[in-house]
PDB file of C-alpha atoms in Angstrom:
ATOM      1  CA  UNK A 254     100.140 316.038-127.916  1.00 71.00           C
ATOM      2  CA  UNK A 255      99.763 314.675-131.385  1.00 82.00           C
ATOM      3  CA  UNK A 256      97.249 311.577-132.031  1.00 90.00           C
ATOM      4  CA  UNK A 257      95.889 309.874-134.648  1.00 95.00           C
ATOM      5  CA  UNK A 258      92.759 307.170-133.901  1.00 96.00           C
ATOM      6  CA  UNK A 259      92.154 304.370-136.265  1.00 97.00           C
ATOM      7  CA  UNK A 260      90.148 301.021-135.440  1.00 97.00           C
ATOM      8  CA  UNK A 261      92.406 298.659-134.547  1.00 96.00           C
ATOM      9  CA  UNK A 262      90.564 295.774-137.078  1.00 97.00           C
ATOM     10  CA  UNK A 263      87.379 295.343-139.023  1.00 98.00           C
ATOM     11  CA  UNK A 264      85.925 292.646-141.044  1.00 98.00           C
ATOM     12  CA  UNK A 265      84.499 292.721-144.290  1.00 97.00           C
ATOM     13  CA  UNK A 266      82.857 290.378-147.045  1.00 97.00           C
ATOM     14  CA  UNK A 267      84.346 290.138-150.409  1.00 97.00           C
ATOM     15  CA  UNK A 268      82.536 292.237-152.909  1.00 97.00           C
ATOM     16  CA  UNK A 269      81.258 294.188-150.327  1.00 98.00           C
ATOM     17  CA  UNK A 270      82.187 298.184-149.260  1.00 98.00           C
ATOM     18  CA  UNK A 271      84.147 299.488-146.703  1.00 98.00           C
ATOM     19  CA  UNK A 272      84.947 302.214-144.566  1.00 98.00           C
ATOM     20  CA  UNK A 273      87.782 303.133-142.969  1.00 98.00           C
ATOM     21  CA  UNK A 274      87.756 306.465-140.312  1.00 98.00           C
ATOM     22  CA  UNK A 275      90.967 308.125-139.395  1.00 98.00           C
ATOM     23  CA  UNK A 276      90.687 311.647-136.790  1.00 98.00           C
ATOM     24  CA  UNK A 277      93.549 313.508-136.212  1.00 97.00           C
ATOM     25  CA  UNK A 278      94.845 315.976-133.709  1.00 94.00           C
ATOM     26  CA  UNK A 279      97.836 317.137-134.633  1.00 91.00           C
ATOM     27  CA  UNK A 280     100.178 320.310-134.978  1.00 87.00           C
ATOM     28  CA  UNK A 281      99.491 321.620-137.731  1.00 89.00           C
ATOM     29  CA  UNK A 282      98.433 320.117-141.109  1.00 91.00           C
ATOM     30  CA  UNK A 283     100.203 319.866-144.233  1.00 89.00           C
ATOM     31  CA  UNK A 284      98.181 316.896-145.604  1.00 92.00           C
ATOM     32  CA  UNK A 285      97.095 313.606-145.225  1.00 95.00           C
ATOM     33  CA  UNK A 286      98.344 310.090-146.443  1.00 95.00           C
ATOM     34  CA  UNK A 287      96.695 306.620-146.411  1.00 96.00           C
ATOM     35  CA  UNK A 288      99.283 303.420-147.140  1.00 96.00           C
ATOM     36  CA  UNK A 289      98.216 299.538-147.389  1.00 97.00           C
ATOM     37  CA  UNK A 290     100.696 297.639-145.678  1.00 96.00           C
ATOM     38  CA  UNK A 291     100.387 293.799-146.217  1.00 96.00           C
ATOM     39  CA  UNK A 292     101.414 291.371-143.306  1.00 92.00           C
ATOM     40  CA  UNK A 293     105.576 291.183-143.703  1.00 90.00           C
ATOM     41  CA  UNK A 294     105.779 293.797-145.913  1.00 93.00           C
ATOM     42  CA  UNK A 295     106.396 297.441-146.171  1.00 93.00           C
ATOM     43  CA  UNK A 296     103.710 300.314-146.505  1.00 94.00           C
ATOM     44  CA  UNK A 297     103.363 301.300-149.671  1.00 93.00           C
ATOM     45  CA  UNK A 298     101.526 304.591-150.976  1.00 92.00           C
ATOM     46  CA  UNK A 299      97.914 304.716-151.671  1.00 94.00           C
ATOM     47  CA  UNK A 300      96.651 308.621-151.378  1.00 93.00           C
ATOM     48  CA  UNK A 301      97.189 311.884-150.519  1.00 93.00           C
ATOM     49  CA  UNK A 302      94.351 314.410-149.202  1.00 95.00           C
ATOM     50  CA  UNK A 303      95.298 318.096-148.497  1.00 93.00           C
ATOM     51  CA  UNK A 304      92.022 320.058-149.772  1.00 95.00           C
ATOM     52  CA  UNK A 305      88.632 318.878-148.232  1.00 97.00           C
ATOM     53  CA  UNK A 306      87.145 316.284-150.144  1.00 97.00           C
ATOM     54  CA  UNK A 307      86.934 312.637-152.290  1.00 97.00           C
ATOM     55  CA  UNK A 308      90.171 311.985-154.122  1.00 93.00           C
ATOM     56  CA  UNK A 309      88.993 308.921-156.123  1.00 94.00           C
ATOM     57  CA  UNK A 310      91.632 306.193-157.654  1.00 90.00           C
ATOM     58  CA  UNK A 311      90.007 303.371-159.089  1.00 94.00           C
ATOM     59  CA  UNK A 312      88.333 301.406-156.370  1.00 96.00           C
ATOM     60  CA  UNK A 313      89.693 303.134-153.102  1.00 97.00           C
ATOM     61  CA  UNK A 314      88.692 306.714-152.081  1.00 97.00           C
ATOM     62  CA  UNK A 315      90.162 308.821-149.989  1.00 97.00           C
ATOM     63  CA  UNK A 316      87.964 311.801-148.002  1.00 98.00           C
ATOM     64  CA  UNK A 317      89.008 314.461-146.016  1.00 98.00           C
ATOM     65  CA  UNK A 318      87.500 317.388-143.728  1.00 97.00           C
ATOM     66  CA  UNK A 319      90.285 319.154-142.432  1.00 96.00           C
ATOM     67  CA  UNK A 320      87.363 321.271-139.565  1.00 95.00           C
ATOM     68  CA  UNK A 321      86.394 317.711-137.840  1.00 96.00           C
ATOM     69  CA  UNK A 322      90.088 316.300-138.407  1.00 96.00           C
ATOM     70  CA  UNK A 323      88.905 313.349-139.892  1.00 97.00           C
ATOM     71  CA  UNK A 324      89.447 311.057-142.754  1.00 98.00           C
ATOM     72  CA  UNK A 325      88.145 308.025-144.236  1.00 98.00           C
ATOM     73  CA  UNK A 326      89.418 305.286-146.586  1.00 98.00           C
ATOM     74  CA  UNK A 327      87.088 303.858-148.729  1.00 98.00           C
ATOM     75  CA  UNK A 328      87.329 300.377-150.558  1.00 98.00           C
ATOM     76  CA  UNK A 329      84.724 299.034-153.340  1.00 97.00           C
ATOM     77  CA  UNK A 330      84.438 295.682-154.682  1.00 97.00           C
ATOM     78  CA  UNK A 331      87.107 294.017-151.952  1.00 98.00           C
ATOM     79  CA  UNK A 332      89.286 291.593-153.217  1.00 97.00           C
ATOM     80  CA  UNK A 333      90.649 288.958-150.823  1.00 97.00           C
ATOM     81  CA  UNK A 334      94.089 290.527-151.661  1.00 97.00           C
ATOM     82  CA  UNK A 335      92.935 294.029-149.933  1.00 97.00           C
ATOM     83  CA  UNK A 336      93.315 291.538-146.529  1.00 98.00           C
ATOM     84  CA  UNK A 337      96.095 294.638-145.034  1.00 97.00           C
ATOM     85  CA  UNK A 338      96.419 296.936-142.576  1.00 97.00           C
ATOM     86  CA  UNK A 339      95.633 300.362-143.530  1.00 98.00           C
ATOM     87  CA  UNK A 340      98.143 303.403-142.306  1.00 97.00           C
ATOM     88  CA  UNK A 341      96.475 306.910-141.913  1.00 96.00           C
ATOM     89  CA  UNK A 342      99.183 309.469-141.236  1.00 94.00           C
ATOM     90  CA  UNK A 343      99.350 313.077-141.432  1.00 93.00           C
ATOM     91  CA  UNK A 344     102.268 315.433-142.146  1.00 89.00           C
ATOM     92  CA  UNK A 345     102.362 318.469-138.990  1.00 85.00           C
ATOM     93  CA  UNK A 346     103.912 321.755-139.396  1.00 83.00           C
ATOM     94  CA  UNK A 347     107.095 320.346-139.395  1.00 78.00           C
ATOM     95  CA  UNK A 348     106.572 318.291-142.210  1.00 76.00           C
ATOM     96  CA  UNK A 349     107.090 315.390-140.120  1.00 79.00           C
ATOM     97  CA  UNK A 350     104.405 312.023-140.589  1.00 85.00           C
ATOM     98  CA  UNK A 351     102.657 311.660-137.531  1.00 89.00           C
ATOM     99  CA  UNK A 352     101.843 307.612-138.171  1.00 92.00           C
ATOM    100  CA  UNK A 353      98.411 305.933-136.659  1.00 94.00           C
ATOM    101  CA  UNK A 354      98.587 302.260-135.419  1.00 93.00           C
ATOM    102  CA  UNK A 355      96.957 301.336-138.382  1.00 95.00           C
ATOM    103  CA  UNK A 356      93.523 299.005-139.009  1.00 97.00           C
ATOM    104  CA  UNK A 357      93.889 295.660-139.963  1.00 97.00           C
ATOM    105  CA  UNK A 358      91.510 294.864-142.519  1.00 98.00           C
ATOM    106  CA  UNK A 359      89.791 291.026-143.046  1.00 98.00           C
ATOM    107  CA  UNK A 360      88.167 290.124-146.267  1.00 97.00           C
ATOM    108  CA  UNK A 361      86.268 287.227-145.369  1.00 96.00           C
ATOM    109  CA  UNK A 362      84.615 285.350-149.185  1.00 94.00           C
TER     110      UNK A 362
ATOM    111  CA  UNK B 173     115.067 298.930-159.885  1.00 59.00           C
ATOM    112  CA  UNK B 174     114.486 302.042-158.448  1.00 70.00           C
ATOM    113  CA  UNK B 175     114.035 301.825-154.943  1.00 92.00           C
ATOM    114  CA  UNK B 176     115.165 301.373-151.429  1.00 95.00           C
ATOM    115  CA  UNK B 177     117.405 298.149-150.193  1.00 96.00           C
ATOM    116  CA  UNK B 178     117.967 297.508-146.777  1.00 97.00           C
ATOM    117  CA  UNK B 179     119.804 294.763-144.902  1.00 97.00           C
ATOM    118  CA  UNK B 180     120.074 292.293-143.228  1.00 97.00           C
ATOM    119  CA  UNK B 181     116.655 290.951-143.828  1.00 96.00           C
ATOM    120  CA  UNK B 182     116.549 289.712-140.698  1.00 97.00           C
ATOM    121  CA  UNK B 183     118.900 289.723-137.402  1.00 97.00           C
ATOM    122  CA  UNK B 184     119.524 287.643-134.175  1.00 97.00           C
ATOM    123  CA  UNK B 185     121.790 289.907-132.228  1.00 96.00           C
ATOM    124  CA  UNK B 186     123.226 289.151-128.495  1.00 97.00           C
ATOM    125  CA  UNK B 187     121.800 292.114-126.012  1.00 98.00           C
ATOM    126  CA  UNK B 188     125.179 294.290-125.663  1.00 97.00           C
ATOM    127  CA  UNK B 189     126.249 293.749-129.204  1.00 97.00           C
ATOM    128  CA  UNK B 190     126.532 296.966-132.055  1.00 97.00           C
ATOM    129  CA  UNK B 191     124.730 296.702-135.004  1.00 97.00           C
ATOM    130  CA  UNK B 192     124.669 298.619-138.150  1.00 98.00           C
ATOM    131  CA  UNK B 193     121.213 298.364-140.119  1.00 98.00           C
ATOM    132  CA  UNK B 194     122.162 299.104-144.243  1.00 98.00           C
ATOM    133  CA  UNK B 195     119.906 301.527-146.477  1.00 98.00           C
ATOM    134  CA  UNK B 196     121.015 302.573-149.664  1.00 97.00           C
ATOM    135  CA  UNK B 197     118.466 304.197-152.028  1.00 96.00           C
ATOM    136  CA  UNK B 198     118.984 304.931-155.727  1.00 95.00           C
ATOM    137  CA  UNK B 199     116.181 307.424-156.287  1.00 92.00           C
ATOM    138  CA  UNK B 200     118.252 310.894-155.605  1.00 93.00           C
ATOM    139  CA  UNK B 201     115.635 311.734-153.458  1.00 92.00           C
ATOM    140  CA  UNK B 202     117.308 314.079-150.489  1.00 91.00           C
ATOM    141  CA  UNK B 203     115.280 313.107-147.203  1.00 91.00           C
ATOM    142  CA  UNK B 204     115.691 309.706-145.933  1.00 94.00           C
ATOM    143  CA  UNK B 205     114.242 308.039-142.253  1.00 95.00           C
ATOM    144  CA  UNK B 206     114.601 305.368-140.176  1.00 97.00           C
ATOM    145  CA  UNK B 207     111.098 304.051-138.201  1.00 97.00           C
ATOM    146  CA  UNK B 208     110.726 301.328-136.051  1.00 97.00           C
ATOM    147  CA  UNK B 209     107.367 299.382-136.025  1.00 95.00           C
ATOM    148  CA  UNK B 210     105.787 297.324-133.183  1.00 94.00           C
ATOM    149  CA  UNK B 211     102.999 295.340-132.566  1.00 86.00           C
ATOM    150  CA  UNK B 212      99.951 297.484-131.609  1.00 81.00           C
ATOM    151  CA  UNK B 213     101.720 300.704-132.344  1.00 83.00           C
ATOM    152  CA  UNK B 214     102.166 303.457-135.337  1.00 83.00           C
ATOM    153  CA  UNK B 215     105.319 303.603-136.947  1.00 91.00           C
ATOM    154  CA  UNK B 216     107.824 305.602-134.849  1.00 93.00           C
ATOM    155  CA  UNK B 217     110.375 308.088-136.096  1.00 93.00           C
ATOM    156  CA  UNK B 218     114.033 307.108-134.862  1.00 97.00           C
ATOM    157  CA  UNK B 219     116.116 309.596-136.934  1.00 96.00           C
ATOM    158  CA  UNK B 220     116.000 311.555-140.163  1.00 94.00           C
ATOM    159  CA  UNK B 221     118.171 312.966-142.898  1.00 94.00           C
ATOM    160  CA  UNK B 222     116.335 315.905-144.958  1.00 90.00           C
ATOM    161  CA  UNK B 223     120.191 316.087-146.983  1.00 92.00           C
ATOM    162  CA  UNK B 224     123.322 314.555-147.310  1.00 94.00           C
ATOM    163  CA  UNK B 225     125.351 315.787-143.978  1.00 95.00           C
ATOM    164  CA  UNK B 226     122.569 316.289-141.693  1.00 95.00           C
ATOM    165  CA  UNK B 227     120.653 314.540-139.032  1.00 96.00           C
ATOM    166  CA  UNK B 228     117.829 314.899-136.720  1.00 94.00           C
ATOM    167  CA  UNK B 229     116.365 313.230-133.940  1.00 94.00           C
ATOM    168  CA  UNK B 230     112.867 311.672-133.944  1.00 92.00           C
ATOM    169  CA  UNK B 231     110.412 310.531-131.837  1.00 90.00           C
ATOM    170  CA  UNK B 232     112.573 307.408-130.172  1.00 95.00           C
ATOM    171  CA  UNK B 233     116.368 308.167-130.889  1.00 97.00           C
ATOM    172  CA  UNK B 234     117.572 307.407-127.852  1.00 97.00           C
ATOM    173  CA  UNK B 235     120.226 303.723-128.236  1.00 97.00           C
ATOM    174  CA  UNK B 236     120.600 304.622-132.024  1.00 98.00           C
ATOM    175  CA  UNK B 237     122.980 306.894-133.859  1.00 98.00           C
ATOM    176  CA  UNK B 238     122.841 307.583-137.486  1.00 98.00           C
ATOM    177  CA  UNK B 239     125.243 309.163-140.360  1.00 97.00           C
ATOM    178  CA  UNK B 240     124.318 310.735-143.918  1.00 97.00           C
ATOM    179  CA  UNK B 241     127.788 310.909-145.492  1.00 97.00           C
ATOM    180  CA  UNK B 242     126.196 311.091-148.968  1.00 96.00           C
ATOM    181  CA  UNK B 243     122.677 311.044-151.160  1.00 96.00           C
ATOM    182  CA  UNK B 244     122.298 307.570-150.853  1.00 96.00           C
ATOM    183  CA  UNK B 245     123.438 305.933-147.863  1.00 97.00           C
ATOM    184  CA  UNK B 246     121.257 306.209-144.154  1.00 98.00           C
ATOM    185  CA  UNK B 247     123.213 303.562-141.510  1.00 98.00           C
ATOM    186  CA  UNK B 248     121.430 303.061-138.596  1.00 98.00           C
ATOM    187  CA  UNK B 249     123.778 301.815-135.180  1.00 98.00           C
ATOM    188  CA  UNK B 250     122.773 300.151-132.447  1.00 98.00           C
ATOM    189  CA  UNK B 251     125.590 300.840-130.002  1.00 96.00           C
ATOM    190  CA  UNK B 252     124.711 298.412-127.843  1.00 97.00           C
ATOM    191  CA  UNK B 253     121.648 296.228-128.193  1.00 97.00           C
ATOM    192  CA  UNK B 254     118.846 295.837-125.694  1.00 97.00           C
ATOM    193  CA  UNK B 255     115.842 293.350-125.881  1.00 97.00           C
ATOM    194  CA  UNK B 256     113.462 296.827-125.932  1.00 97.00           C
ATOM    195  CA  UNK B 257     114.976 297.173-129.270  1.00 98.00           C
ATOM    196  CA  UNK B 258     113.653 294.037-130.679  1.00 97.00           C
ATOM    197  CA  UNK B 259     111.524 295.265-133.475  1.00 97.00           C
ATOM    198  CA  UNK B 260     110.794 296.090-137.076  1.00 97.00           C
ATOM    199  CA  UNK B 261     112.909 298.545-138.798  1.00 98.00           C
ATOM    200  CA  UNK B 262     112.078 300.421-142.012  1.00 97.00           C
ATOM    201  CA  UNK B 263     114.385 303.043-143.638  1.00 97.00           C
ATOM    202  CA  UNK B 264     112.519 305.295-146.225  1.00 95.00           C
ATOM    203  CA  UNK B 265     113.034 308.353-148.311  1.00 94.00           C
ATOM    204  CA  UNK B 266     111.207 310.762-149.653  1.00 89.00           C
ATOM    205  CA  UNK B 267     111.779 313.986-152.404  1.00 82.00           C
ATOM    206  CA  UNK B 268     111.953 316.312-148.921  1.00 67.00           C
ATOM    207  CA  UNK B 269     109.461 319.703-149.411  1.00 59.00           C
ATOM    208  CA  UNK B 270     106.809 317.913-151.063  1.00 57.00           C
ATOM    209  CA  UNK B 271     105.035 315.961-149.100  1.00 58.00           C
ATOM    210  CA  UNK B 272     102.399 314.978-152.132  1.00 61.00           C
ATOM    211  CA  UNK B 273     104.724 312.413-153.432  1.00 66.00           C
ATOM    212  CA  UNK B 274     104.619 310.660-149.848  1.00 78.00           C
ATOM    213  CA  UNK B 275     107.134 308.093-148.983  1.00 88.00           C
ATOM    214  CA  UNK B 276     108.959 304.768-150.167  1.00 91.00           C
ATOM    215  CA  UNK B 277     110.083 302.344-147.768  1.00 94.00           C
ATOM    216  CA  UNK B 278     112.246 299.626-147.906  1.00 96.00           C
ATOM    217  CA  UNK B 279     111.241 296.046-147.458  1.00 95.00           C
ATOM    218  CA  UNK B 280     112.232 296.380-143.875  1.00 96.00           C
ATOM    219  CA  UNK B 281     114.906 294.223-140.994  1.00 97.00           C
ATOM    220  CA  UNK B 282     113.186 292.447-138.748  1.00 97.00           C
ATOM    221  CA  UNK B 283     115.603 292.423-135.086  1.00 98.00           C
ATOM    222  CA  UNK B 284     115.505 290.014-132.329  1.00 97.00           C
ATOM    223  CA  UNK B 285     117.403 291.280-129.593  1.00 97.00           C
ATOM    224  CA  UNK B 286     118.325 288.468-126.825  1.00 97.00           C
TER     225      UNK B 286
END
């Protein structure tokens, strides 16, 4: 079957760094997404891996080793508005998102 | 503004009633999806339109029926409610073929099924 494992929550301090792991098993890969989704609100886009390796946008990173299946998010300097869960999904051979349950994030001052 | 509109915002609906969730999108882009999101779990694939005039099941279709009569309409039907139905529902689209450019979603219906 296809699975995707995320924490279910982590806490962080504002300021601080965090990290964010994502592993995959799916069928097939055609690339990687991460999306922030605030509480009420829709996901919205935040990065795209399909090569191995950092894809850096301003203070998130996004890493990805397609051998181990795994991904991380990575977010510098947190803000209390990065409080948010954090959607890993990957697209299979189909082209189809396979979605994780997603981490919720708290950014404790 | 470019985007995705869906309605109602938010629903009470008696169990046994039909429903029709609204998305209309104004970005051309050719696939379009309807997911369902629940406490504790991913988002799920109901249906999914990769052009005007055709469908496809997803992962949980069973209880909803959709139509793609053009580019910018996806309805989603609820032919007869059930409380397992209570959920979150987000229609999005994407350009279809290049998955780079990820999705947009709409701002979501939230359901109550009684």
């Amino acid at each position: 079957g296809q699975n995707i494992d995320q924490p279910t929550e982590m806490t962080a301090t504002e300021g601080a760094i965090v990290q964010i792991n994502c592993t995959y098993q799916t069928s097939g890969f055609n690339g990687l997404f991460w999306y922030q989704q605030h509480a009420g609100e829709a996901p919205t886009f935040l990065s795209y891996n399909v090569l191995d390796g950092l894809e850096e946008k301003g203070r998130f990173s996004s890493f990805l080793s397609r051998s181990k299946g795994y991904s991380y998010l990575l977010l510098k300097e947190l803000q209390m508005k990065d409080s948010a869960s954090y959607l890993c999904a990957v697209t299979d051979s189909n082209y189809q998102l396979i979605w994780g349950a997603g981490t919720k994030l708290i950014i404790k001052p | 503004i470019a985007g995705i509109t869906q309605a109602p915002t938010s629903q009470i609906l008696a169990a046994g009633r039909r429903m029709t969730l609204r998305c209309t999108q104004d970005m051309r882009h050719n696939a379009m999806y309807w997911y369902r999101q629940d406490l504790g779990l991913g988002l799920r694939l109901i249906h999914y339109s990769n052009t005007a005039g055709t469908t496809g099941k997803g992962e949980v279709p069973d209880g909803y029926s959709v139509s793609r009569a053009n580019t910018d309409d996806f309805p989603l039907t609820l032919a007869s409610a059930v409380p397992s139905q209570t959920s979150v529902y987000f229609c999005a689209s994407s350009e279809g073929g290049t998955p780079g450019f990820g999705y947009t979603f709409g701002s979501g219906t939230r359901l109550t099924v009684v």
